[in-house]
XYZ file of C-alpha atoms in Angstrom:
209
model
C 3.421 -17.371 2.380
C 4.354 -13.616 1.890
C 4.684 -11.635 4.331
C 3.121 -8.019 3.881
C 3.532 -4.587 5.910
C 0.639 -2.317 5.290
C 1.685 1.332 5.593
C -1.563 3.723 6.411
C -2.011 7.156 7.667
C -5.965 7.400 8.326
C -8.822 5.309 8.753
C -7.646 2.493 7.305
C -10.442 1.098 5.155
C -8.316 -0.761 2.693
C -6.430 -1.996 5.610
C -9.262 -3.519 6.980
C -10.237 -5.076 3.432
C -6.928 -6.409 3.141
C -6.561 -8.023 6.550
C -10.417 -9.607 6.151
C -9.355 -10.778 3.045
C -6.419 -13.035 4.626
C -8.848 -13.841 7.582
C -11.317 -15.135 5.139
C -8.765 -17.350 3.046
C -9.158 -15.101 -0.349
C -5.569 -13.302 0.018
C -2.403 -16.316 0.738
C -0.114 -13.870 2.599
C 0.053 -12.438 6.387
C 0.213 -8.724 7.343
C 3.272 -8.843 9.635
C 3.463 -4.958 10.230
C 1.019 -1.638 10.055
C 3.439 1.440 9.309
C 1.653 4.342 10.448
C 3.108 7.937 10.466
C 0.079 9.056 12.492
C 0.021 7.293 15.621
C -3.595 8.716 16.308
C -4.736 7.483 13.050
C -7.844 5.150 13.431
C -5.967 2.303 11.414
C -3.764 1.364 14.838
C -6.839 1.029 16.322
C -7.820 -1.523 13.896
C -4.325 -3.660 13.778
C -4.784 -3.325 17.681
C -7.899 -5.440 17.478
C -6.534 -7.724 15.006
C -2.928 -7.985 17.095
C -1.158 -7.155 13.676
C 1.747 -6.077 15.291
C 2.655 -1.897 14.748
C 5.257 0.804 14.201
C 4.237 4.212 14.120
C 6.521 7.134 14.283
C 6.585 10.739 14.103
C 8.414 12.440 10.645
C 9.302 15.437 12.773
C 10.935 13.352 15.123
C 13.653 12.821 12.652
C 16.296 14.899 10.891
C 14.957 13.974 7.162
C 13.141 11.569 5.170
C 16.283 9.121 4.905
C 16.423 8.584 8.533
C 12.810 7.969 9.475
C 12.968 4.973 6.316
C 16.008 3.676 7.675
C 14.447 3.136 10.727
C 11.020 1.776 8.940
C 13.090 -0.217 6.991
C 15.127 -2.111 9.711
C 11.330 -3.081 11.163
C 10.584 -4.262 8.213
C 13.552 -6.742 8.051
C 13.006 -7.785 11.663
C 9.366 -8.439 10.524
C 11.242 -10.537 7.573
C 8.116 -8.300 5.170
C 8.512 -9.639 1.265
C 6.421 -7.034 0.143
C 5.129 -3.155 0.730
C 1.314 -2.371 0.374
C 0.659 1.137 0.622
C -3.139 1.732 1.621
C -3.698 5.169 2.578
C -0.203 6.200 3.153
C 0.224 10.206 2.046
C 3.936 10.362 1.965
C 6.182 9.347 -0.878
C 7.953 6.763 -0.735
C 11.417 7.768 -0.624
C 15.024 6.081 -1.985
C 16.085 4.370 1.343
C 12.958 2.533 1.108
C 12.998 2.036 -3.135
C 16.175 0.276 -2.564
C 15.430 -1.767 -0.033
C 12.498 -2.971 -2.025
C 12.873 -2.924 -5.401
C 9.638 -3.703 -7.419
C 8.082 -4.931 -4.035
C 5.782 -1.807 -3.297
C 2.413 -1.363 -4.489
C -0.085 1.409 -4.418
C -3.857 1.809 -4.515
C -5.361 5.110 -5.877
C -8.810 6.319 -6.302
C -8.885 7.202 -10.057
C -7.903 5.803 -13.634
C -4.188 6.836 -13.686
C -2.504 8.691 -14.686
C -5.722 10.727 -14.320
C -6.054 12.726 -11.474
C -2.888 11.939 -9.479
C -1.916 12.967 -5.793
C -4.527 14.006 -3.466
C -8.299 14.227 -3.689
C -8.426 12.016 -6.533
C -12.315 11.687 -6.453
C -12.984 14.770 -5.802
C -10.897 16.141 -8.853
C -12.467 13.740 -11.132
C -16.193 15.023 -9.645
C -15.123 18.698 -10.201
C -13.815 18.035 -13.803
C -16.912 16.539 -14.388
C -16.139 13.431 -15.857
C -18.340 10.215 -17.138
C -16.084 7.982 -15.901
C -13.264 7.176 -13.122
C -12.181 4.324 -11.084
C -9.723 2.543 -9.360
C -5.902 1.815 -10.036
C -3.274 -0.415 -8.388
C 0.462 0.061 -9.491
C 3.828 -0.310 -8.435
C 5.393 2.525 -6.605
C 8.280 4.741 -7.951
C 9.997 7.673 -6.807
C 7.392 9.912 -8.773
C 3.759 10.865 -7.739
C 1.385 7.569 -8.629
C 3.457 7.254 -11.682
C 4.311 3.448 -11.227
C 3.711 0.933 -13.794
C -0.370 -0.137 -13.603
C -0.661 -3.950 -12.229
C -4.511 -3.319 -12.341
C -7.427 -0.884 -12.675
C -11.045 -1.022 -12.407
C -14.110 1.849 -14.174
C -16.670 3.080 -11.882
C -19.219 5.290 -13.689
C -20.177 8.750 -12.795
C -24.287 8.586 -12.623
C -26.113 11.445 -13.153
C -27.980 11.062 -9.426
C -24.678 10.665 -8.197
C -23.113 13.003 -5.664
C -19.293 13.715 -4.306
C -20.790 11.438 -1.486
C -21.818 8.485 -3.062
C -19.079 8.723 -6.145
C -16.608 8.389 -2.921
C -18.937 5.335 -1.664
C -18.860 3.819 -4.602
C -15.045 4.091 -5.332
C -14.616 3.045 -1.969
C -16.175 -0.331 -2.664
C -14.102 -1.029 -5.637
C -11.157 -0.184 -3.748
C -11.594 -2.750 -0.896
C -12.323 -5.695 -3.442
C -9.763 -4.680 -5.998
C -7.007 -4.766 -3.846
C -7.065 -7.994 -2.104
C -7.963 -9.517 -5.383
C -4.902 -8.096 -7.059
C -2.520 -8.845 -4.251
C -3.290 -12.214 -4.280
C -3.043 -12.604 -8.021
C 0.374 -10.559 -8.309
C 1.471 -13.177 -5.148
C 0.204 -15.958 -6.925
C 2.084 -14.707 -10.344
C 5.462 -13.950 -8.815
C 5.538 -17.581 -6.652
C 4.569 -19.148 -10.008
C 7.689 -17.434 -11.781
C 9.796 -18.565 -9.185
C 10.020 -15.486 -7.316
C 12.534 -15.010 -4.082
C 11.944 -15.773 -0.635
C 12.581 -13.220 1.893
C 15.996 -14.154 2.674
C 17.092 -14.504 -1.122
C 15.272 -11.397 -1.770
C 17.541 -9.619 1.011
C 20.938 -11.645 0.269
C 20.428 -10.165 -3.407
C 19.864 -6.377 -1.702
C 23.165 -7.005 0.408
C 25.049 -8.124 -2.326
C 23.745 -4.914 -4.390
C 25.171 -2.558 -1.549
C 28.006 -4.302 -0.956
């Protein structure tokens, strides 16, 4: 069974959706760790209620991004994590984590990328007056929501919508699409003979050496 680390910074509704999918046997994985850069975020309470291990940190306590990502990487290795799943993590992933988990970090974004990357994507779409927006699951690279797309689903903007109702509709798609996409991705990798945790880390260590 694949082991996931979920990174989140806020309320954690996508974290909850992933955890629910695991408990309901819709996602053949284990949430092994929550990583949160805001110790007061509500997602921490969600993880505590589910007895999921937590690593919280304050970025300002470190000299730079590489320093806190180095500690995060150590925690991920301790938990034998296979995949990093970003779920409202409000920081760009840096070189340290990208090097440690190449092509094993994914993110969900509330727009049909490449349209409306970055913060407040639903509001961006609303203000632009588009008739269709949506949700994208993608691999993470060094850019802002610029990685290869894995899955997308459109959400129509209804004439009766408000920003609040559109946000609710997009989030409903997120909470269904993300666990389903993770499940499909993991099954695909396993069917292709994807590496186990130990095989993956051995490969990384050999590259570093």
